[in-house]
Coordinates of C-alpha atoms in Angstrom, one line a residue:
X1 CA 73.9 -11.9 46.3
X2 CA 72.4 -14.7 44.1
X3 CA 74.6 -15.7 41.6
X4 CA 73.5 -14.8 38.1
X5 CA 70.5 -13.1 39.6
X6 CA 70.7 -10.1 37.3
X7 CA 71.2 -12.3 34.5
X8 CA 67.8 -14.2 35.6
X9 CA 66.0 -11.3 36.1
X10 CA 67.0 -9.6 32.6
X11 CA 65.8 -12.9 30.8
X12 CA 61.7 -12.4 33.0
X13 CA 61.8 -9.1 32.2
X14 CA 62.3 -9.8 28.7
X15 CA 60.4 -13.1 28.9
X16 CA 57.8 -10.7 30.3
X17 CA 57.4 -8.0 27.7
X18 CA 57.7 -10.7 24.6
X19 CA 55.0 -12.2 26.5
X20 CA 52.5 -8.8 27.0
X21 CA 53.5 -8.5 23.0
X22 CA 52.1 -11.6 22.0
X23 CA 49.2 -11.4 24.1
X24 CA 48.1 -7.7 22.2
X25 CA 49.2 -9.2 19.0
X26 CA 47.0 -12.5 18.8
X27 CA 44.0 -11.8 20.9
X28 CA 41.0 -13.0 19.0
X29 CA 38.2 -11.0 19.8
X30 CA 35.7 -12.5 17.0
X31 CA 33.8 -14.8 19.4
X32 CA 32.4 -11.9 21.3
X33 CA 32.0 -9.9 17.7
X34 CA 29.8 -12.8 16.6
X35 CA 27.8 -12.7 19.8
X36 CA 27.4 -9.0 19.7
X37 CA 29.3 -8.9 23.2
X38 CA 30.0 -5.7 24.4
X39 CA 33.1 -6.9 26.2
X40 CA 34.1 -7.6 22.8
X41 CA 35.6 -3.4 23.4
X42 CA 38.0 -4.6 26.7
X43 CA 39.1 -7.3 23.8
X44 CA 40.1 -4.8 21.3
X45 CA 41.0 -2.4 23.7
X46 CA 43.5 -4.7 25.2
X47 CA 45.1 -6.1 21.9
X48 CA 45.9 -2.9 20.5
X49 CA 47.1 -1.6 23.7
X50 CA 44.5 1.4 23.6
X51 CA 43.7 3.9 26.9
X52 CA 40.6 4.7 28.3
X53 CA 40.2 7.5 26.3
X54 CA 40.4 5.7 23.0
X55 CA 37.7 4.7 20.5
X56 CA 37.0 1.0 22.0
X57 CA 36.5 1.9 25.8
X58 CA 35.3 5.8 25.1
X59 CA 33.1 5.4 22.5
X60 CA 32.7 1.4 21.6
X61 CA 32.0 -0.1 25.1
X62 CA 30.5 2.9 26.7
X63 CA 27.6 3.3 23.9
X64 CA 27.0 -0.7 23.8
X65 CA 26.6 -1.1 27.3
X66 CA 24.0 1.9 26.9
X67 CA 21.9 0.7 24.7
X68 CA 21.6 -2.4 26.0
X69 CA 20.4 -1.2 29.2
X70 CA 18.1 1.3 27.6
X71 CA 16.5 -0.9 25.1
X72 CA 13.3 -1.5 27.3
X73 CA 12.8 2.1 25.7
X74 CA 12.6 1.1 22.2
X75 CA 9.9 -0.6 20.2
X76 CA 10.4 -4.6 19.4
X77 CA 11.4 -3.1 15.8
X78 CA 14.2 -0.7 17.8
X79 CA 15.5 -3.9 19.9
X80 CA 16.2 -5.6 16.9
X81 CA 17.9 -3.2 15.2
X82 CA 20.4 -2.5 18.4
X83 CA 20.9 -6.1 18.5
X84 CA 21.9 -6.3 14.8
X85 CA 24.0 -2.8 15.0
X86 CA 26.2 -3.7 18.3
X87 CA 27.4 -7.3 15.9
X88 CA 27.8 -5.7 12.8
X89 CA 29.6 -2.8 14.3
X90 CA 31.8 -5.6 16.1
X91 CA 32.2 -7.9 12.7
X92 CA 33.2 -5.0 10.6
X93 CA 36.3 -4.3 12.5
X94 CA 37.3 -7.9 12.8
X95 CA 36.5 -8.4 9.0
X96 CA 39.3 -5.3 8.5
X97 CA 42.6 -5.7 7.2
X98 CA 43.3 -3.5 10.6
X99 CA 42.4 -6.3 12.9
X100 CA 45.3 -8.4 11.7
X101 CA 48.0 -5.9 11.5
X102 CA 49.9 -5.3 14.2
X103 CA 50.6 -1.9 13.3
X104 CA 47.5 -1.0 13.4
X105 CA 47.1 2.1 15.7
X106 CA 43.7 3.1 17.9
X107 CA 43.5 6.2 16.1
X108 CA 43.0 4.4 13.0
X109 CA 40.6 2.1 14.3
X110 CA 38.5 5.1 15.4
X111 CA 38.5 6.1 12.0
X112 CA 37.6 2.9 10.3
X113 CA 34.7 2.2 13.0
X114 CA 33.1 5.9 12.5
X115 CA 33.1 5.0 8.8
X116 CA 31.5 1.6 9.2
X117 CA 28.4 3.4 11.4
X118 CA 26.5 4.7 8.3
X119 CA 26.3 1.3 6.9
X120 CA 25.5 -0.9 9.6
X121 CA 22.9 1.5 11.0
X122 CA 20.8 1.5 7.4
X123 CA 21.5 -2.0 6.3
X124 CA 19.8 -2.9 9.9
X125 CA 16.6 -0.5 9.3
X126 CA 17.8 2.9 10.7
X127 CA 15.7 4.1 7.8
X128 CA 12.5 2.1 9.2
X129 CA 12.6 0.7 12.8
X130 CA 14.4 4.4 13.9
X131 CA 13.2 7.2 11.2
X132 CA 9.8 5.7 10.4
X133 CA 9.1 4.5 14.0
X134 CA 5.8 4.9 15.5
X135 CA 5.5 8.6 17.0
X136 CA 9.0 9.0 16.5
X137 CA 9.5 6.4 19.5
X138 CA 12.7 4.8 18.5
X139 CA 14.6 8.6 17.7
X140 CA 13.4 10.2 20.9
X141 CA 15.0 7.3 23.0
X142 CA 18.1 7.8 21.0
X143 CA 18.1 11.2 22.0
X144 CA 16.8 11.1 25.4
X145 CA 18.5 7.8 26.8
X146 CA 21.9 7.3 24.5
X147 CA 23.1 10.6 23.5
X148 CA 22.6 12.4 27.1
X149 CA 26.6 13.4 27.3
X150 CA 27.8 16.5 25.3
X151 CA 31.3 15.3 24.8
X152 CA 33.3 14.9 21.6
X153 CA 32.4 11.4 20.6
X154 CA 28.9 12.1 21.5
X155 CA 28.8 14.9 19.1
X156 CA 30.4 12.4 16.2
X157 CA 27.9 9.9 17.0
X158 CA 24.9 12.5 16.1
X159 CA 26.3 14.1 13.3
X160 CA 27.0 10.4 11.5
X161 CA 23.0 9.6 12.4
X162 CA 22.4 13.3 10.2
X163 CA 24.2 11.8 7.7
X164 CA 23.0 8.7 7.9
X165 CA 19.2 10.0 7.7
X166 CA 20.1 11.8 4.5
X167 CA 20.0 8.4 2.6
X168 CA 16.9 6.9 3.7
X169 CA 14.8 9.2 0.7
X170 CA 14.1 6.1 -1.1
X171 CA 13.7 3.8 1.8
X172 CA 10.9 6.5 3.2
X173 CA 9.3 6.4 -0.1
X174 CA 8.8 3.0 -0.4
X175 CA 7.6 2.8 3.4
X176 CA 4.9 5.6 1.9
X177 CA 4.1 3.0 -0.8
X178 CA 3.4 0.2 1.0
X179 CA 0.8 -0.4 3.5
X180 CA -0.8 0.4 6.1
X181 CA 0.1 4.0 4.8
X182 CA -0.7 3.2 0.8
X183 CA -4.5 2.0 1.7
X184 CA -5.0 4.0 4.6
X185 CA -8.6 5.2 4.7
X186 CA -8.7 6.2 1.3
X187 CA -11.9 4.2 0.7
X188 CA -13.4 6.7 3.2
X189 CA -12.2 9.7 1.3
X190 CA -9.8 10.5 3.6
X191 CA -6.4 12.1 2.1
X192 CA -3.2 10.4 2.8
X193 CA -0.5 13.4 3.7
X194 CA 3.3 13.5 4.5
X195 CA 5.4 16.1 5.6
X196 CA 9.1 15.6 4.7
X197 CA 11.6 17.7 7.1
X198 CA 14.7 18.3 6.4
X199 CA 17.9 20.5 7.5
X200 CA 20.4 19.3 5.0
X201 CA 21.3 18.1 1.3
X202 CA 20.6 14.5 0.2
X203 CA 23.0 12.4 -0.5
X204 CA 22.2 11.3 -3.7
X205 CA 19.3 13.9 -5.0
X206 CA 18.6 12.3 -8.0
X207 CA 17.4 9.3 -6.2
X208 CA 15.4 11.7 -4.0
X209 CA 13.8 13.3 -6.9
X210 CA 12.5 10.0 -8.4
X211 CA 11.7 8.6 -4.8
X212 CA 9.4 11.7 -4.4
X213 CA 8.0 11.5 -7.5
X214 CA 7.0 8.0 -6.8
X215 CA 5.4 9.3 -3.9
X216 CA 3.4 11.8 -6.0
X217 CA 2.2 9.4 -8.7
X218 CA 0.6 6.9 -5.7
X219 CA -1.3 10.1 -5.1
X220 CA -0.1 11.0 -1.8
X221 CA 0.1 14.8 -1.3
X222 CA 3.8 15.8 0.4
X223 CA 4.2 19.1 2.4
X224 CA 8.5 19.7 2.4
X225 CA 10.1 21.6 5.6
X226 CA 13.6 22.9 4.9
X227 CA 15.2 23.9 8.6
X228 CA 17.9 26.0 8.6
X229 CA 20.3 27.9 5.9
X230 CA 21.8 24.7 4.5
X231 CA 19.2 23.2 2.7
X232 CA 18.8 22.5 -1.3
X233 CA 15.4 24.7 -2.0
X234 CA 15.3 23.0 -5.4
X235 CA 15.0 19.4 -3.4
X236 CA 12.3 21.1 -1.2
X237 CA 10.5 22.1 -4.6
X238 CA 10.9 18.5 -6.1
X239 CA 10.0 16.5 -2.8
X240 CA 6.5 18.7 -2.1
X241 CA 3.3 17.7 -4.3
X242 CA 2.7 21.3 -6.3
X243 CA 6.2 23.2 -6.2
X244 CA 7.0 25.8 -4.3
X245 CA 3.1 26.2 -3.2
X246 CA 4.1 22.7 -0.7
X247 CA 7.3 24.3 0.3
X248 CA 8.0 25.9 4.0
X249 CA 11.0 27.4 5.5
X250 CA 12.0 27.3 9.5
X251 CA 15.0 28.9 10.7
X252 CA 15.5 26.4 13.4
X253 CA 14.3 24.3 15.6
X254 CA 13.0 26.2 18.4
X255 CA 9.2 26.0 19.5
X256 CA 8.6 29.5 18.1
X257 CA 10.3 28.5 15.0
X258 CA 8.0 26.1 14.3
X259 CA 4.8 27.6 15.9
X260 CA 3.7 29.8 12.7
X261 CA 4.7 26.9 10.3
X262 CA 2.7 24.3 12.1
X263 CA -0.5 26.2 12.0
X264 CA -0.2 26.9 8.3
X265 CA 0.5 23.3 7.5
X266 CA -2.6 22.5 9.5
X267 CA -4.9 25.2 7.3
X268 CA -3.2 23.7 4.2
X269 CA -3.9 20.0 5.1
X270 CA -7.1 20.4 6.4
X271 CA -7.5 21.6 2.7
X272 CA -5.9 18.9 0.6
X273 CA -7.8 16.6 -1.6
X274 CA -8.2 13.1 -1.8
X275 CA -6.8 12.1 -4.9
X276 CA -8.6 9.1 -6.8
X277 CA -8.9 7.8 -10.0
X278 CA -12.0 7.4 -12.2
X279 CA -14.1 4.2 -11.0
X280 CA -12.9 4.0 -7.4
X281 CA -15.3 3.7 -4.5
X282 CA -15.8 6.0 -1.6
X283 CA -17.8 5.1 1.3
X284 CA -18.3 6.8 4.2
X285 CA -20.6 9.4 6.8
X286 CA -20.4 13.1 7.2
X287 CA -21.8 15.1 10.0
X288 CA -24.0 18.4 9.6
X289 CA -21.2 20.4 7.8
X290 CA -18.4 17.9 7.4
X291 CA -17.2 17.7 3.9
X292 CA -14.6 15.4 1.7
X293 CA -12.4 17.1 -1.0
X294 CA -11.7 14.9 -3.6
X295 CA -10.0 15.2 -6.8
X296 CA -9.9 13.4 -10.5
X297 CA -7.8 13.7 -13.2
X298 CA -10.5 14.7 -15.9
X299 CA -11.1 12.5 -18.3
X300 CA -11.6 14.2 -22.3
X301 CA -15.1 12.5 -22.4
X302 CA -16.6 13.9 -18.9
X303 CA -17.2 12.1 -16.3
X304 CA -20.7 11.0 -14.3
X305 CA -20.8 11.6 -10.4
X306 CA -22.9 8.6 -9.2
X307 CA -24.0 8.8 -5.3
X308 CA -26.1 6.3 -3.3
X309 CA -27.4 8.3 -0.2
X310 CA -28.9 5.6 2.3
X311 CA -28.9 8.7 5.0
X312 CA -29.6 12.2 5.4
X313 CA -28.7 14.9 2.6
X314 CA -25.7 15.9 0.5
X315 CA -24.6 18.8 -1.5
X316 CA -21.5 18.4 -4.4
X317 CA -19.7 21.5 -5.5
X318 CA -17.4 20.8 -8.2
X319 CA -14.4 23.1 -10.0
X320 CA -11.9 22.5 -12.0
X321 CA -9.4 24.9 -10.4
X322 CA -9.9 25.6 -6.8
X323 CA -9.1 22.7 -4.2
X324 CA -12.0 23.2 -2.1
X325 CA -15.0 24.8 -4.0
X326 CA -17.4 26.8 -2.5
X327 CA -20.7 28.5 -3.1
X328 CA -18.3 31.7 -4.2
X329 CA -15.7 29.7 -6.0
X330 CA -17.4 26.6 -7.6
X331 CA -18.1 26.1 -11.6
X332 CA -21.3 23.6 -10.2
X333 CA -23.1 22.0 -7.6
X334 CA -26.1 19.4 -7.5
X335 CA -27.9 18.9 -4.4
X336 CA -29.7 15.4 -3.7
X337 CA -33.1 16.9 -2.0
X338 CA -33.6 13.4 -0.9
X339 CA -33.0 11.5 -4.1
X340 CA -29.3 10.2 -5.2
X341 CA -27.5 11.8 -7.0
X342 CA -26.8 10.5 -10.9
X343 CA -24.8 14.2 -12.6
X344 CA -22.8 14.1 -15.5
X345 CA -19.7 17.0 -16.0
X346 CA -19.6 17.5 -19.0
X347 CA -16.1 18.5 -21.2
X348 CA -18.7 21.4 -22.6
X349 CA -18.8 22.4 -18.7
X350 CA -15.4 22.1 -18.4
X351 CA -15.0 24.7 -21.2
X352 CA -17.0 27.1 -20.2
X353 CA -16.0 27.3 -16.6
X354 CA -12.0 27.6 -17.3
X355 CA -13.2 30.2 -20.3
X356 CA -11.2 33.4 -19.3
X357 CA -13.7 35.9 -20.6
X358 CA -17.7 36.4 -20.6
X359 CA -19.4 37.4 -23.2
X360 CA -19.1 41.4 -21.9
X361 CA -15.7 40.8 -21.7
X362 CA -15.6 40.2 -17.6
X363 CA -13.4 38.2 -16.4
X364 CA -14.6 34.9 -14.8
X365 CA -13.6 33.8 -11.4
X366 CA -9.6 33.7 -10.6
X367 CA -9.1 30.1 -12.4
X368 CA -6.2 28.6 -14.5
X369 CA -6.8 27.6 -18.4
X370 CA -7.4 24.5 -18.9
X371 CA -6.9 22.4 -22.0
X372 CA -9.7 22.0 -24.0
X373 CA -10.0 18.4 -24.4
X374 CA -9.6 17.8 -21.3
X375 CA -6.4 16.1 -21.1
X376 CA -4.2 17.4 -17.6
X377 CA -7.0 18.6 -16.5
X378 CA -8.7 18.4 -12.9
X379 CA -11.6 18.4 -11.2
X380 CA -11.7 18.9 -7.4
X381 CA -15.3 17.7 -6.0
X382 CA -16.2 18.9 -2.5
X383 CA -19.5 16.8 -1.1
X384 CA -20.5 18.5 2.3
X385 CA -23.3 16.9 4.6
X386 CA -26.4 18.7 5.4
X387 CA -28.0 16.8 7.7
X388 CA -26.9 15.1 11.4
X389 CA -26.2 12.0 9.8
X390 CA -25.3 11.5 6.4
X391 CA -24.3 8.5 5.0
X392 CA -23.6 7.6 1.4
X393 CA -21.5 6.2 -1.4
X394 CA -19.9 7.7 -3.8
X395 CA -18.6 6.9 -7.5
X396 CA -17.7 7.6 -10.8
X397 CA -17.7 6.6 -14.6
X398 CA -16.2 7.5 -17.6
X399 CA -18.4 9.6 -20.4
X400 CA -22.1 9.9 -19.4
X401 CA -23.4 6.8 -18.0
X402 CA -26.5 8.5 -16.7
X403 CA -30.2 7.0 -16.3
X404 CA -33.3 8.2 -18.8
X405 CA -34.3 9.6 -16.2
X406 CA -32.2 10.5 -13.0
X407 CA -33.3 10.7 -9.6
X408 CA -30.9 13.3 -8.5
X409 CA -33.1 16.2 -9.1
X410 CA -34.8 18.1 -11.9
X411 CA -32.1 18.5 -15.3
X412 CA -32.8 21.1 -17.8
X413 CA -33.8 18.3 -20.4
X414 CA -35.9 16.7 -17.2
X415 CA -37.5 21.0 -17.1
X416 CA -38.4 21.0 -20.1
X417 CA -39.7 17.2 -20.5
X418 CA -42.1 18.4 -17.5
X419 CA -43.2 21.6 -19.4
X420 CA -44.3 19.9 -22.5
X421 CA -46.5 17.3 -20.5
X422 CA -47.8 20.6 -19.0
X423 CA -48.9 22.1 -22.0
X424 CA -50.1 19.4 -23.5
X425 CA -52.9 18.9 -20.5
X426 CA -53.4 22.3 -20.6
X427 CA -54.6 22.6 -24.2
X428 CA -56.4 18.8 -23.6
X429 CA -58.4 20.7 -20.6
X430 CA -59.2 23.6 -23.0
X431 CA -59.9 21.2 -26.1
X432 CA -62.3 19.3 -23.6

């Protein structure tokens, strides 16, 4: 026997552990965290002494590593916004007062990373490069590619990316607001529509309720989906254009669910009006039968509907109730007959139309009151095309800025101009 051997070996053993201490204690992982390294997990997986079942190997490491060698799926946006994620994810552990204490445990660094998710995932464009991405690219990768286990982390992960969704009401407004989306088409008469869905509460409805009304004001018309039984109805109500009239309900996600929803919100926007304001330009061409619904805000001193019809033939039925007038439901409607069309609507027209009761005490058509002067008032224009081709441009001017003598048909002053030069040669004949 060795002398002092036991002595030796109690002093390694010792040496040993001190040693293995040390190392967990004073590993610096925030190299890797700066490069986004996904071994930066083995780091802090190895200085807090964590198992394979803990946060930085179960969760931390095994997502990295998976989006990195999924993001060929995503759009450029998408790879950007992993890239940024995986390092801020990394820095805002190493930035924690847990990094530097050493009594720090892996439960509590599961914690404090779940809690740092939300932020990192919308100050790196969740909200835009993921929500907003083109035909939902970006979200269906997450889905399909990421999120493909069923396991407790897994089911964490997707309920923080809920969450996380519920604060992007402002950021999707102001994506709305700018363009492409702001400008899109509108010069053709062509309306610009969202649909919101939703299966859960904001979190910070007020903001939601002035984001959407933003929305509203830059005269985009918003259809609101609430999914499920946990929704806020009144958000629904104040996120859709008109109230409750915008408003659907789904019970869940299924095909059929959605089925019967899908084909009502295609009657209703196939219905929705393009809405302008007095003075802008529309410019476009309608087959036989195709039509643009537009609609003003009425102005108190009328308005004159200019068109210049380079091809084919157009007929404009105007009310100042219903969204899409027809020949049963319109208060007016001017044809061109080959001319363009130069029409003045009147606040007199106005009045009558929205006048509840005829003189024999009928009722007129089904139609709101409208204020008298006009003010809040709208008029909702529907110009269908009559021939193959039909080209033209449309616009409008305050008050009645129409010529002596328009060329958009025959007026009742133009009648009864035409019947006074008809007398008068027929009593010249007869004088001769």
């Amino acid at each position: 026997m060795i002398s002092g051997f036991p002595t030796i070996a109690a002093a390694v053993v010792i040496l040993l552990c001190i040693t293995d201490q040390c190392t967990a204690q004073t590993t610096n992982c925030s190299a890797l965290a700066s490069n986004g390294d996904c071994s930066f997990y083995d780091c802090l997986s190895t200085k807090f002494q964590c198992t394979a079942n803990d946060y930085p190997l179960a969760y931390g490491r095994k997502h990295c590593l998976r989006y990195a060698s999924e993001s060929s799926c995503f759009s450029t946006g998408g790879q950007a916004w992993i890239t940024n994620v995986s390092r801020c994810l990394m820095q805002s552990i190493v930035n924690s007062a847990l990094y530097n204490d050493v009594n720090t445990t892996c439960d509590q660094l599961e914690t404090f990373a779940f809690e740092s998710h939300p932020r990192c995932y919308i100050d790196n464009g969740f909200c835009t490069d993921i929500l907003l991405s083109d035909q939902c690219q970006n979200l269906v990768c997450i889905g399909n590619e990421i999120f493909t286990d069923r396991d407790f982390y897994t089911k964490q992960a997707i309920d923080q990316i809920t969450r996380t969704a519920a604060s992007c009401s402002s950021r999707i407004s102001t994506f709305l607001l700018d363009a492409p989306f702001a400008t899109a088409r509108v010069s053709e008469g062509i309306p610009r529509v969202a649909a919101v869905l939703t299966d859960g509460r904001s979190n910070d409805p007020s903001a939601t309720v002035q984001a959407a009304q933003a929305v509203h004001n830059d005269g985009i018309y918003v259809y609101s989906f609430g999914i499920g039984n946990r929704i806020s109805y009144e958000e629904l109500v104040a996120i859709a254009s008109t109230g409750q009239g915008n408003v659907f309900n789904v019970s869940g996600f299924s095909s059929s669910d959605f089925g019967g929803v899908l084909r009502q919100l295609q009657v209703s926007t196939c219905s929705t009006p393009t809405i302008l304001e007095t003075g802008m330009e529309i410019a476009t061409t309608l087959p036989k039968g195709s039509s643009r619904l537009l609609q003003y805000e009425f102005p108190s001193m009328g308005m004159t509907l200019k068109v210049d019809i380079t091809v084919g033939n157009l007929v404009v039925r105007g009310s100042f109730s219903v969204q899409n007038p027809n020949e049963l439901t319109q208060d007016f409607s001017v044809m061109s007959n080959g001319n363009d069309i130069d029409y003045f609507i009147s606040p007199e027209l106005m009045r009558q139309s929205t006048n509840n009761d005829n003189n024999d005490g009928r009722r007129t058509k089904r139609q709101a009151p409208m204020p008298t002067n006009g003010t809040g008032a709208n008029v909702y224009l529907s110009i269908v095309g009559l021939n193959d081709d039909n080209t033209f441009v449309l616009n409008t001017t305050f008050g009645d800025t129409t010529e002596s003598f328009p060329s958009s048909g025959t007026s009742v002053l133009g009648s009864m101009v035409l019947m006074i030069v008809a007398l008068l040669c027929f009593f010249l004949f007869i004088w001769i």
